[in-house]
Amino acid sequence: MKVAIVGAGLVGRLLSLLLAKESQFDVSLFEKNALNYADATGRIAASMIAPTAESVVASRDIVTMGHASLALWPELLQALQLTVDFQRQGSVILAHRQDEADLRSFMQRVHLQQDEDLLEIDAQQLNQIEPELANHFSRILFLPNEGQIENSQLYQQTASAILASSIQVYCQTEVKIDDAQISFNDERPKQKFDLVIDCRGLGAKGDMINQLKVLRGVRGEVIRVKAPEVNLTRPVRLMHPRYPIYIVPKDNQEYVIGATEIESQDDRPTSVRSALELLSAAYSVHKGFAEANIIAMQSGLRPTLNDNEPSIDVSQHHIQVNGLYRHGYLLTPYILTQLLNVISAKTNLSLGFSQQQLPEITSLIHYHETNH
Ligand SMILES: Cc1cc2nc3c(=O)[nH]c(=O)nc-3n(C[C@H](O)[C@H](O)[C@H](O)COP(=O)(O)OP(=O)(O)OC[C@H]3O[C@@H](n4cnc5c(N)ncnc54)[C@H](O)[C@@H]3O)c2cc1C
């Protein structure tokens, strides 16, 4: 079966590797940038897997899929033989005295799957998990079940695995999708496939199977620093009047400080205002950030549908997955299980990487008789 996957972003690259494991599939992967593109949305991302913290702003379905994905990530990495750092040591939420009302509001709105998902801890308890923060904050929340993944490693390892696999890779190749056909921007003839899976993120704008869905970008800016004087071991969120700011530890004493959330399609570099806000917030959490070096300031657009929910749209030869918004890492393993179910049903093959009993989310998959 000839399958085209368009877009080697977070979803497309993992899906192509899962399908390439099955001898019945002849997989082609089309990507408009390089596989290791440093400014890819999924690479800029902080890659937190934080269903409890996100429950304050996300739907119940997203929270349910997020909890499922937390449990699925290790199985997915194992199925693809990836040795990417994945940790589940929880995250810490802090507020300066003037923002304590925001913390109270957070506690009123948070949705817990189980009581143990959120603990109010004191400075002494914080000292045991993040000693360098203990003296500055009196109101502290600990979300012990949340996780994060080292996304630079994920992108590098999946790029190598794709190049070493049987997948036919077309990089630096922007293509168009016309149902089961792929067309190029140059003289190359169209290619026909049995199944085309559209994982283009924002690249699918104006080309949705369900025309009632409107895709937009939601701008996010992050700053990556190297901070040898800071030793944090898990993501830290800081209540902030405009948007919650997080500091996420990465390899080699690097930290991602992010992220703004701006309703704008503007993809220009990070603004001075955002840089000032993000860096001063980081400095207010830990004075060691004063001596840090800025490695990169990056901005990206989160692919977002009208209702801010993810969607899998399916027609006869064409599957479109989109709308992962600020939840790509939170949702992708669950989304992949659902994509594999859809492909299993089309092919009568038994596909999957997990034996877990997963919750059913009826709002996720939509079947369409025809395209467009
Ligand atoms: C600042 C920021 C912070 C974030 N932090 C987090 C976080 O902590 N946790 C979390 O869960 N999520 C986070 N996200 C969200 C996450 O990165 C996205 O949800 C995720 O990347 C979406 O995955 P995707 O595969 O749908 O799309 P993408 O990752 O955008 O991939 C789409 C791919 O398609 C390619 N493409 C597009 N058009 C074409 C075409 N015509 N032909 C060929 N290729 C094409 C693109 O080049 C791209 O590689 C963050 C995002 C941003 C911007």
Coordinates of C-alpha atoms and ligand atoms in Angstrom, one line a residue:
M1 CA 0.0 0.0 0.0
K2 CA 1.5 3.3 -1.1
V3 CA 1.1 5.9 1.7
A4 CA 2.2 9.6 1.6
I5 CA 2.7 11.5 4.8
V6 CA 2.9 15.2 4.2
G7 CA 4.7 17.2 6.9
A8 CA 7.5 15.8 9.0
G9 CA 6.6 17.8 12.1
L10 CA 5.8 16.2 15.4
V11 CA 3.0 14.0 14.2
G12 CA 4.2 13.3 10.7
R13 CA 7.7 12.1 11.6
L14 CA 6.4 9.7 14.4
L15 CA 3.6 8.4 12.2
S16 CA 5.9 7.7 9.3
L17 CA 8.2 5.6 11.5
L18 CA 5.3 3.7 13.0
L19 CA 4.0 2.8 9.5
A20 CA 7.4 2.0 8.1
K21 CA 7.7 -0.8 10.7
E22 CA 5.0 -2.6 8.8
S23 CA 6.1 -4.4 5.6
Q24 CA 2.7 -3.8 4.0
F25 CA 3.3 -0.1 3.7
D26 CA 5.5 1.7 1.2
V27 CA 5.9 5.1 2.9
S28 CA 6.8 8.4 1.3
L29 CA 7.4 11.5 3.5
F30 CA 7.2 15.0 2.2
E31 CA 8.6 18.0 4.2
K32 CA 9.1 21.5 3.1
N33 CA 12.1 22.1 5.4
A34 CA 15.0 19.9 6.5
L35 CA 14.3 17.1 8.8
N36 CA 16.5 18.7 11.4
Y37 CA 15.2 22.3 10.9
A38 CA 16.1 24.2 14.0
D39 CA 13.0 26.5 13.9
A40 CA 10.4 23.7 13.5
T41 CA 7.4 24.3 15.7
G42 CA 7.9 21.1 17.6
R43 CA 11.5 21.9 18.2
I44 CA 10.9 25.4 19.5
A45 CA 8.4 24.0 21.9
A46 CA 9.1 23.5 25.6
S47 CA 7.7 20.0 25.2
M48 CA 6.0 19.8 28.6
I49 CA 3.4 17.1 29.1
A50 CA 1.3 18.9 31.6
P51 CA -2.4 17.8 31.6
T52 CA -3.2 19.1 35.1
A53 CA -1.7 22.6 34.5
E54 CA -3.3 22.8 31.1
S55 CA -6.7 21.7 32.5
V56 CA -7.2 25.4 33.6
V57 CA -7.4 26.4 30.0
A58 CA -8.2 23.2 28.1
S59 CA -11.3 21.1 27.6
R60 CA -11.9 17.9 29.5
D61 CA -11.2 15.8 26.3
I62 CA -7.8 17.4 26.0
V63 CA -7.0 16.7 29.7
T64 CA -8.2 13.0 29.3
M65 CA -6.1 12.5 26.1
G66 CA -3.2 14.2 27.9
H67 CA -3.2 11.8 30.8
A68 CA -3.4 8.9 28.4
S69 CA -0.5 10.3 26.4
L70 CA 1.7 10.7 29.5
A71 CA 1.3 6.9 30.0
L72 CA 1.8 6.2 26.3
W73 CA 5.1 8.2 25.7
P74 CA 7.4 5.5 27.1
E75 CA 5.7 2.8 25.0
L76 CA 5.9 4.9 21.9
L77 CA 9.6 5.6 22.4
Q78 CA 10.2 1.9 23.0
A79 CA 8.2 0.8 19.9
L80 CA 10.4 3.1 17.8
Q81 CA 13.6 2.2 19.7
L82 CA 14.3 5.8 20.6
T83 CA 16.4 6.6 23.6
V84 CA 15.0 10.1 24.2
D85 CA 15.0 11.5 27.8
F86 CA 11.5 11.4 29.1
Q87 CA 10.9 12.4 32.7
R88 CA 7.8 12.3 34.9
Q89 CA 9.0 14.2 38.0
G90 CA 6.1 16.6 38.1
S91 CA 6.1 20.4 37.8
V92 CA 6.1 23.3 40.3
I93 CA 3.9 26.3 40.2
L94 CA 4.9 29.5 42.0
A95 CA 3.5 33.0 42.4
H96 CA 5.0 36.2 43.7
R97 CA 3.1 37.8 46.5
Q98 CA 1.4 40.3 44.1
D99 CA 0.2 37.4 41.9
E100 CA -1.2 35.1 44.6
A101 CA -4.8 35.9 43.4
D102 CA -3.9 34.2 40.1
L103 CA -2.7 31.2 42.0
R104 CA -6.0 31.0 43.9
S105 CA -7.9 31.4 40.6
F106 CA -5.7 28.6 39.1
M107 CA -6.7 26.3 42.1
Q108 CA -10.4 27.1 41.5
R109 CA -10.3 26.2 37.8
V110 CA -7.9 23.2 37.8
H111 CA -9.5 19.9 36.9
L112 CA -7.9 16.9 38.7
Q113 CA -8.1 13.4 37.5
Q114 CA -7.2 12.2 41.0
D115 CA -6.6 14.2 44.2
E116 CA -2.9 13.4 44.2
D117 CA -2.5 15.4 40.9
L118 CA -2.1 18.6 42.9
L119 CA -0.4 19.2 46.2
E120 CA 0.0 22.5 48.1
I121 CA 3.5 22.4 49.5
D122 CA 5.5 24.7 51.8
A123 CA 9.0 26.1 51.5
Q124 CA 10.5 23.2 53.4
Q125 CA 8.9 20.6 51.1
L126 CA 10.0 22.7 48.1
N127 CA 13.5 22.6 49.5
Q128 CA 13.5 18.8 49.1
I129 CA 12.6 18.9 45.4
E130 CA 14.0 22.2 44.1
P131 CA 16.4 23.5 46.8
E132 CA 17.5 26.6 44.8
L133 CA 13.9 28.0 44.9
A134 CA 13.0 27.4 48.5
N135 CA 13.7 30.8 50.1
H136 CA 11.7 33.0 47.7
F137 CA 8.2 31.7 47.7
S138 CA 5.5 30.9 50.3
R139 CA 2.6 29.7 48.1
I140 CA 3.7 26.7 46.1
L141 CA 1.8 24.0 44.1
F142 CA 3.4 20.7 43.1
L143 CA 1.8 18.7 40.3
P144 CA 3.7 15.4 40.8
N145 CA 2.4 13.5 37.8
E146 CA 3.4 15.8 35.0
G147 CA 6.2 15.1 32.5
Q148 CA 8.5 16.5 29.8
I149 CA 10.4 15.1 26.9
E150 CA 13.8 16.2 25.5
N151 CA 12.5 17.4 22.1
S152 CA 15.9 18.2 20.5
Q153 CA 16.8 14.6 21.0
L154 CA 13.5 13.5 19.7
Y155 CA 13.9 15.5 16.5
Q156 CA 17.5 14.4 16.0
Q157 CA 16.8 10.7 16.7
T158 CA 13.7 10.5 14.6
A159 CA 15.5 12.3 11.7
S160 CA 18.3 9.7 11.8
A161 CA 15.8 6.8 12.1
I162 CA 13.8 8.1 9.1
L163 CA 16.9 8.4 7.0
A164 CA 18.0 4.9 8.0
S165 CA 14.6 3.4 7.2
S166 CA 12.8 2.3 4.1
I167 CA 10.9 5.6 4.0
Q168 CA 11.3 7.6 0.8
V169 CA 12.1 11.1 2.0
Y170 CA 11.5 14.3 0.1
C171 CA 13.0 17.1 2.1
Q172 CA 12.9 20.8 1.2
T173 CA 9.9 19.9 -0.9
E174 CA 6.7 21.8 -0.5
V175 CA 3.8 19.9 -2.0
K176 CA 0.1 20.2 -2.6
I177 CA -2.5 17.6 -1.8
D178 CA -5.4 16.8 -4.1
D179 CA -7.2 13.9 -2.4
A180 CA -4.9 10.9 -3.2
Q181 CA -2.5 12.9 -5.3
I182 CA 0.6 14.8 -4.4
S183 CA 1.8 17.6 -6.7
F184 CA 5.1 19.4 -6.7
N185 CA 6.0 23.1 -7.2
D186 CA 8.2 22.2 -10.2
E187 CA 8.0 20.1 -13.4
R188 CA 7.9 16.7 -11.6
P189 CA 4.7 14.7 -12.4
K190 CA 2.0 14.2 -9.8
Q191 CA 2.3 11.1 -7.6
K192 CA -0.7 9.0 -6.8
F193 CA -1.1 7.1 -3.5
D194 CA -3.5 4.7 -1.9
L195 CA -3.6 6.9 1.2
V196 CA -2.4 10.5 1.8
I197 CA -2.1 11.6 5.5
D198 CA -1.9 15.4 5.9
C199 CA 0.2 16.3 8.9
R200 CA 1.0 19.8 7.6
G201 CA 0.1 21.8 10.7
L202 CA -0.4 25.4 9.7
G203 CA 0.6 24.4 6.1
A204 CA -2.9 23.0 5.7
K205 CA -4.5 26.5 6.0
G206 CA -7.2 27.0 3.5
D207 CA -7.2 23.3 2.6
M208 CA -9.2 21.6 5.2
I209 CA -11.3 18.4 4.5
N210 CA -14.0 19.9 6.7
Q211 CA -14.4 23.4 5.3
L212 CA -16.2 24.5 8.4
K213 CA -12.8 24.2 10.2
V214 CA -10.7 27.3 10.1
L215 CA -7.0 27.0 10.9
R216 CA -5.0 29.9 12.4
G217 CA -1.6 30.3 14.0
V218 CA -1.2 31.3 17.7
R219 CA 2.1 32.9 18.2
G220 CA 4.5 31.7 20.9
E221 CA 7.9 33.1 21.7
V222 CA 10.6 31.3 23.8
I223 CA 14.1 32.1 24.9
R224 CA 16.7 29.4 25.3
V225 CA 19.5 30.1 27.7
K226 CA 22.5 28.3 29.1
A227 CA 22.6 28.9 32.8
P228 CA 25.5 27.2 34.7
E229 CA 24.4 28.8 37.9
V230 CA 20.9 27.5 37.9
N231 CA 20.1 23.9 38.9
L232 CA 16.4 23.1 38.4
T233 CA 15.4 19.6 37.7
R234 CA 11.7 20.0 36.6
P235 CA 9.5 22.5 34.8
V236 CA 8.6 25.5 36.9
R237 CA 5.6 27.7 36.1
L238 CA 5.3 31.2 37.4
M239 CA 1.9 32.9 37.6
H240 CA 2.0 36.1 35.6
P241 CA -0.8 38.6 34.9
R242 CA -0.7 38.2 31.1
Y243 CA 0.2 34.5 30.6
P244 CA 1.8 31.8 32.8
I245 CA 5.5 31.7 32.2
Y246 CA 7.5 28.5 32.4
I247 CA 11.1 27.6 32.8
V248 CA 11.9 24.1 31.5
P249 CA 15.3 22.5 32.1
K250 CA 16.9 20.9 29.1
D251 CA 20.2 19.0 28.4
N252 CA 23.6 20.7 29.2
Q253 CA 22.2 23.2 31.7
E254 CA 20.1 24.9 29.1
Y255 CA 16.6 26.2 29.9
V256 CA 13.7 27.1 27.7
I257 CA 11.9 30.2 29.1
G258 CA 8.5 30.7 27.5
A259 CA 6.1 31.1 26.2
T260 CA 4.0 34.0 25.1
E261 CA 0.6 33.3 23.7
I262 CA -0.5 35.9 21.2
E263 CA -3.5 35.7 18.9
S264 CA -1.5 36.7 15.9
Q265 CA -0.2 35.1 12.7
D266 CA 2.9 37.3 13.0
D267 CA 6.0 35.1 12.5
R268 CA 8.6 37.8 12.9
P269 CA 11.4 37.3 15.5
T270 CA 10.7 37.7 19.3
S271 CA 9.6 41.2 20.3
V272 CA 11.6 43.3 22.8
R273 CA 8.5 43.4 25.1
S274 CA 8.2 39.6 25.2
A275 CA 12.0 39.2 25.7
L276 CA 11.9 41.6 28.6
E277 CA 8.9 39.9 30.2
L278 CA 10.3 36.4 29.8
L279 CA 13.8 37.2 31.0
S280 CA 12.7 39.3 34.0
A281 CA 10.3 36.6 35.0
A282 CA 13.1 34.0 34.9
Y283 CA 15.4 36.3 36.9
S284 CA 12.6 36.9 39.5
V285 CA 12.5 33.1 40.0
H286 CA 16.2 32.5 40.2
K287 CA 19.0 35.2 40.3
G288 CA 21.4 32.8 38.6
F289 CA 19.7 33.6 35.3
A290 CA 21.5 37.0 35.4
E291 CA 24.7 35.2 34.4
A292 CA 23.1 33.0 31.8
N293 CA 23.9 33.3 28.1
I294 CA 21.1 33.6 25.6
I295 CA 21.4 30.8 23.0
A296 CA 18.3 31.5 20.9
M297 CA 15.2 33.6 20.8
Q298 CA 12.6 31.9 18.7
S299 CA 9.0 32.4 17.7
G300 CA 6.6 29.9 16.3
L301 CA 2.9 29.6 15.3
R302 CA 0.8 26.9 17.0
P303 CA -1.6 25.3 14.5
T304 CA -5.0 25.9 16.0
L305 CA -8.6 25.2 14.8
N306 CA -11.6 27.4 15.6
D307 CA -12.5 25.5 18.7
N308 CA -8.9 25.1 19.9
E309 CA -9.5 21.3 19.8
P310 CA -7.5 18.7 17.8
S311 CA -9.2 16.9 14.9
I312 CA -8.7 13.9 12.7
D313 CA -10.8 14.2 9.5
V314 CA -11.1 11.1 7.3
S315 CA -12.3 10.5 3.8
Q316 CA -11.7 7.6 1.5
H317 CA -8.1 8.1 0.5
H318 CA -7.2 11.0 2.7
I319 CA -6.7 11.6 6.4
Q320 CA -6.0 15.0 7.9
V321 CA -4.8 15.6 11.5
N322 CA -4.5 19.1 12.8
G323 CA -5.3 21.6 15.6
L324 CA -2.7 20.4 18.1
Y325 CA -2.4 24.0 19.2
R326 CA -0.3 24.3 22.4
H327 CA -0.7 20.5 23.0
G328 CA 1.4 18.7 20.5
Y329 CA 3.5 16.8 23.1
L330 CA 0.5 16.5 25.4
L331 CA -1.6 14.8 22.8
T332 CA 0.5 13.1 20.1
P333 CA 0.9 9.6 21.5
Y334 CA -2.9 9.3 22.0
I335 CA -3.5 10.9 18.5
L336 CA -1.2 8.3 17.0
T337 CA -3.1 5.4 18.5
Q338 CA -6.3 6.9 17.0
L339 CA -4.7 7.4 13.6
L340 CA -3.4 3.8 13.6
N341 CA -7.0 2.6 14.5
V342 CA -8.3 4.6 11.4
I343 CA -5.6 3.1 9.2
S344 CA -6.2 -0.4 10.6
A345 CA -9.9 -0.1 9.7
K346 CA -9.1 0.9 6.2
T347 CA -6.5 -1.8 5.6
N348 CA -7.7 -4.7 7.8
L349 CA -4.3 -4.7 9.4
S350 CA -3.8 -4.8 13.2
L351 CA -1.7 -1.7 13.9
G352 CA -0.7 -0.2 17.3
F353 CA 2.1 0.3 19.8
S354 CA 0.2 0.0 23.1
Q355 CA -1.7 -2.7 24.9
Q356 CA -3.3 -0.1 27.2
Q357 CA -7.1 0.3 27.5
L358 CA -7.5 3.9 26.2
P359 CA -10.4 6.3 26.8
E360 CA -12.6 6.9 23.8
I361 CA -12.9 10.6 22.7
T362 CA -15.9 10.8 20.4
S363 CA -15.2 14.4 19.4
L364 CA -11.8 13.6 17.8
I365 CA -12.5 11.7 14.6
H366 CA -14.8 12.9 11.9
Y367 CA -15.7 10.9 8.7
H368 CA -16.5 12.6 5.4
E369 CA -18.0 11.1 2.3
T370 CA -15.9 13.1 -0.1
N371 CA -13.1 15.6 -0.1
H372 CA -13.9 19.3 -0.1
Ligands
LIG1 C1 6.5 28.4 21.6 C2 5.8 27.1 21.6 C3 5.8 26.3 22.7 C4 5.2 25.1 22.7 N1 5.3 24.3 23.9 C5 4.6 23.1 23.9 C6 4.6 22.3 25.1 O1 5.3 22.6 26.1 N2 3.9 21.2 25.2 C7 3.1 20.8 24.1 O2 2.4 19.8 24.2 N3 3.1 21.5 22.9 C8 3.8 22.7 22.8 N4 3.8 23.4 21.7 C9 2.9 23.0 20.6 C10 3.5 22.0 19.6 O3 4.8 22.4 19.2 C11 2.6 21.8 18.4 O4 1.3 21.5 18.9 C12 3.1 20.7 17.4 O5 4.3 21.1 16.9 C13 2.1 20.5 16.3 O6 2.5 19.4 15.6 P1 2.1 19.0 14.1 O7 2.8 17.8 13.7 O8 0.6 19.0 14.0 O9 2.6 20.3 13.3 P2 4.0 20.9 13.1 O10 4.9 20.4 14.2 O11 3.9 22.3 12.8 O12 4.5 20.1 11.7 C14 4.0 20.5 10.4 C15 5.1 20.1 9.4 O13 4.5 20.2 8.1 C16 5.5 20.8 7.2 N5 4.7 21.4 6.1 C17 3.8 22.4 6.1 N6 3.3 22.6 4.9 C18 3.9 21.7 4.1 C19 3.8 21.4 2.7 N7 2.9 22.1 1.9 N8 4.6 20.5 2.1 C20 5.5 19.8 2.9 N9 5.6 20.0 4.3 C21 4.8 20.9 4.8 C22 6.1 21.9 8.1 O14 7.3 22.3 7.6 C23 6.2 21.1 9.5 O15 7.4 20.4 9.5 C24 4.4 24.6 21.6 C25 4.5 25.4 20.4 C26 5.1 26.6 20.4 C27 5.1 27.5 19.2

